[in-house]
Coordinates of C-alpha atoms in Angstrom, one line a residue:
E1 CA 0.3 -0.2 0.1
T2 CA 2.8 2.3 0.5
M3 CA 3.4 2.9 -3.2
G4 CA -0.5 4.3 -3.8
N5 CA 0.2 6.9 -1.0
L6 CA 4.2 7.7 -1.8
F7 CA 3.6 7.3 -5.4
P8 CA -0.3 8.0 -6.6
D9 CA 0.4 8.6 -10.1
L10 CA 2.6 5.6 -10.4
A11 CA 0.0 3.3 -8.8
R12 CA -3.0 4.6 -11.2
K13 CA -0.5 3.7 -14.3
W14 CA -0.3 0.8 -12.7
K15 CA -4.2 -0.3 -12.6
E16 CA -4.4 1.4 -16.0
I17 CA -2.2 -0.7 -17.5
S18 CA -3.6 -4.2 -15.6
F19 CA -7.0 -3.2 -16.4
F20 CA -6.7 -1.7 -20.1
R21 CA -3.9 -3.3 -21.3
Q22 CA -3.7 -6.8 -19.7
Q23 CA -7.4 -7.6 -19.2
E24 CA -8.6 -9.8 -21.3
A25 CA -12.3 -10.0 -23.1
G26 CA -13.7 -12.5 -20.0
G27 CA -11.8 -10.3 -17.7
S28 CA -9.3 -12.1 -16.7
I29 CA -5.8 -10.0 -16.0
I30 CA -2.4 -11.1 -17.7
H31 CA 0.3 -11.6 -15.5
R32 CA 3.5 -9.7 -16.2
L33 CA 2.3 -7.8 -19.1
G34 CA 2.4 -10.9 -21.5
T35 CA 5.8 -9.7 -23.0
V36 CA 8.1 -12.3 -21.2
P37 CA 8.3 -16.1 -22.4
A38 CA 9.1 -18.5 -19.7
P39 CA 9.3 -22.3 -19.3
W40 CA 6.2 -22.0 -17.0
Y41 CA 4.4 -19.6 -19.4
P42 CA 5.5 -20.4 -23.1
T43 CA 3.4 -17.4 -24.5
G44 CA 4.8 -15.2 -22.4
S45 CA 1.1 -14.8 -20.3
G46 CA -0.9 -16.5 -17.7
V47 CA -3.6 -15.4 -14.7
A48 CA -2.1 -15.2 -11.2
I49 CA -5.0 -15.4 -8.5
D50 CA -3.3 -13.5 -6.5
G51 CA -2.5 -10.6 -8.8
M52 CA -5.9 -10.4 -10.0
C53 CA -7.0 -10.1 -6.7
G54 CA -4.5 -7.5 -5.3
D55 CA -5.8 -5.4 -9.0
I56 CA -8.9 -5.4 -7.3
S57 CA -8.0 -4.4 -3.8
H58 CA -5.6 -1.6 -5.4
A59 CA -8.3 -0.5 -7.5
F60 CA -10.6 0.2 -4.8
R61 CA -7.4 1.5 -2.6
E62 CA -7.3 4.5 -5.8
H63 CA -11.1 5.1 -5.5
T64 CA -10.1 5.9 -1.9
L65 CA -7.5 7.6 -1.9
S66 CA -9.2 10.0 -4.5
S67 CA -11.4 13.5 -3.8
S68 CA -12.9 13.1 -7.1
T69 CA -15.1 9.7 -8.6
A70 CA -13.5 10.1 -11.9
F71 CA -11.5 6.9 -11.1
F72 CA -14.0 5.2 -10.0
N73 CA -16.5 5.5 -12.9
V74 CA -14.0 4.5 -15.3
Y75 CA -12.6 1.1 -13.8
W76 CA -15.8 -0.1 -11.7
P77 CA -17.2 -2.4 -15.0
R78 CA -13.5 -3.7 -15.6
V79 CA -12.9 -4.5 -12.0
Q80 CA -16.5 -6.4 -11.5
K81 CA -15.4 -8.3 -14.4
A82 CA -12.2 -9.3 -13.1
M83 CA -13.7 -10.3 -9.9
N84 CA -16.5 -12.1 -11.6
S85 CA -13.9 -14.0 -13.0
V86 CA -11.9 -14.7 -10.1
I87 CA -15.1 -16.3 -8.4
S88 CA -15.9 -18.4 -11.9
S89 CA -12.3 -19.5 -12.3
Y90 CA -11.7 -20.1 -8.8
D91 CA -14.6 -20.7 -6.5
G92 CA -16.4 -22.8 -8.8
D93 CA -19.0 -23.9 -6.0
R94 CA -19.3 -20.2 -5.0
D95 CA -18.7 -21.0 -1.2
G96 CA -16.3 -18.0 -0.7
V97 CA -13.1 -20.3 -0.5
D98 CA -11.0 -20.5 -3.6
L99 CA -9.0 -23.5 -4.7
G100 CA -6.0 -21.5 -5.5
G101 CA -4.1 -21.4 -8.9
S102 CA -1.1 -19.9 -10.6
T103 CA 0.5 -17.0 -8.7
T104 CA 2.8 -14.3 -9.3
Y105 CA 5.8 -16.1 -7.3
D106 CA 5.4 -18.7 -10.1
Q107 CA 4.2 -21.4 -7.9
T108 CA 0.7 -23.1 -8.3
V109 CA -0.9 -23.6 -4.9
S110 CA -4.2 -26.0 -4.5
G111 CA -6.6 -26.7 -1.9
K112 CA -8.1 -24.6 0.7
Q113 CA -5.3 -22.2 2.2
T114 CA -5.2 -18.6 3.3
F115 CA -2.3 -17.5 0.6
T116 CA -4.7 -16.8 -2.0
G117 CA -7.5 -17.1 0.2
A118 CA -7.1 -14.2 2.0
Q119 CA -6.5 -12.5 -1.1
Y120 CA -9.8 -13.3 -2.4
L121 CA -11.7 -12.2 0.5
A122 CA -10.2 -8.6 0.5
A123 CA -11.2 -8.6 -3.3
L124 CA -14.8 -9.4 -2.3
R125 CA -14.9 -7.3 0.2
S126 CA -13.8 -4.4 -2.0
C127 CA -16.2 -5.1 -4.6
E128 CA -19.1 -5.4 -2.4
E129 CA -18.1 -1.5 -0.9
M130 CA -17.7 -0.6 -4.8
A131 CA -21.0 -2.3 -5.8
T132 CA -22.3 -0.6 -3.0
M133 CA -21.2 2.8 -4.2
V134 CA -23.4 2.4 -7.5
N135 CA -26.4 1.0 -5.7
D136 CA -25.7 -2.8 -7.1
S137 CA -27.6 -3.9 -4.1
T138 CA -27.6 -7.7 -6.1
S139 CA -23.6 -7.7 -6.4
A140 CA -23.4 -6.1 -3.2
A141 CA -25.2 -9.1 -1.6
A142 CA -23.3 -11.6 -3.6
Y143 CA -20.1 -10.7 -2.4
R144 CA -21.1 -10.2 0.8
A145 CA -22.1 -13.9 0.7
L146 CA -19.2 -15.0 -0.8
F147 CA -16.9 -13.2 1.9
S148 CA -19.0 -14.0 4.8
S149 CA -19.1 -17.8 3.8
G150 CA -15.2 -17.5 2.9
S151 CA -14.4 -16.1 6.1
A152 CA -16.5 -18.9 8.2
W153 CA -15.2 -21.4 7.0
S154 CA -11.2 -20.4 6.5
A155 CA -11.4 -19.3 10.5
A156 CA -13.4 -22.3 11.2
N157 CA -11.6 -25.1 9.1
L158 CA -7.8 -23.5 8.6
Y159 CA -6.6 -21.9 11.8
D160 CA -5.1 -24.4 13.8
N161 CA -5.6 -23.5 18.0
G162 CA -3.1 -26.3 19.0
R163 CA -0.2 -25.0 16.3
G164 CA -1.4 -21.0 16.5
Y165 CA -0.9 -20.4 12.8
F166 CA -3.0 -21.2 9.8
V167 CA -2.9 -24.5 7.9
Q168 CA -3.7 -25.8 4.4
V169 CA -6.2 -28.5 3.5
G170 CA -7.2 -30.7 0.5
G171 CA -5.0 -31.0 -2.3
G172 CA -2.3 -29.0 0.0
E173 CA 0.2 -28.9 -3.0
I174 CA 2.6 -26.1 -3.6
G175 CA 4.8 -26.1 -6.8

């Protein structure tokens, strides 16, 4: 969050690149500008769940740091499209808990865990707030329901009181 506060113009430019250059028609946001081929992304492109959720949360931050609604009015339709893409791609059963995927760390996580799960929940809350701002109560309620069920499930199932930290369940693969 430091960049948005110290270098707001740079942070806005980053969101412009994410939502106007990297976003695909279906809403997914390509990781790494899609320009550098690598063995794990032979075409130089790929989608990273943590990156998409971060872009969504950062768009909300950019709006809250702005004194006008101009940024929000331009970006909200694209942000909502990205959020809906995350939901359909990573939370197919719509329980508010994502099952992981490719990440910006060039690692794939699978199973129910808090690495991408917490970022997903933050993006859902950001979208709930933004949907509320445009009086889209249907979308706001849907994002809230996913956030509420995902938060409750994660707290009940991913936190190990005996160990004092969060754990990963179901699949549990990183790599």
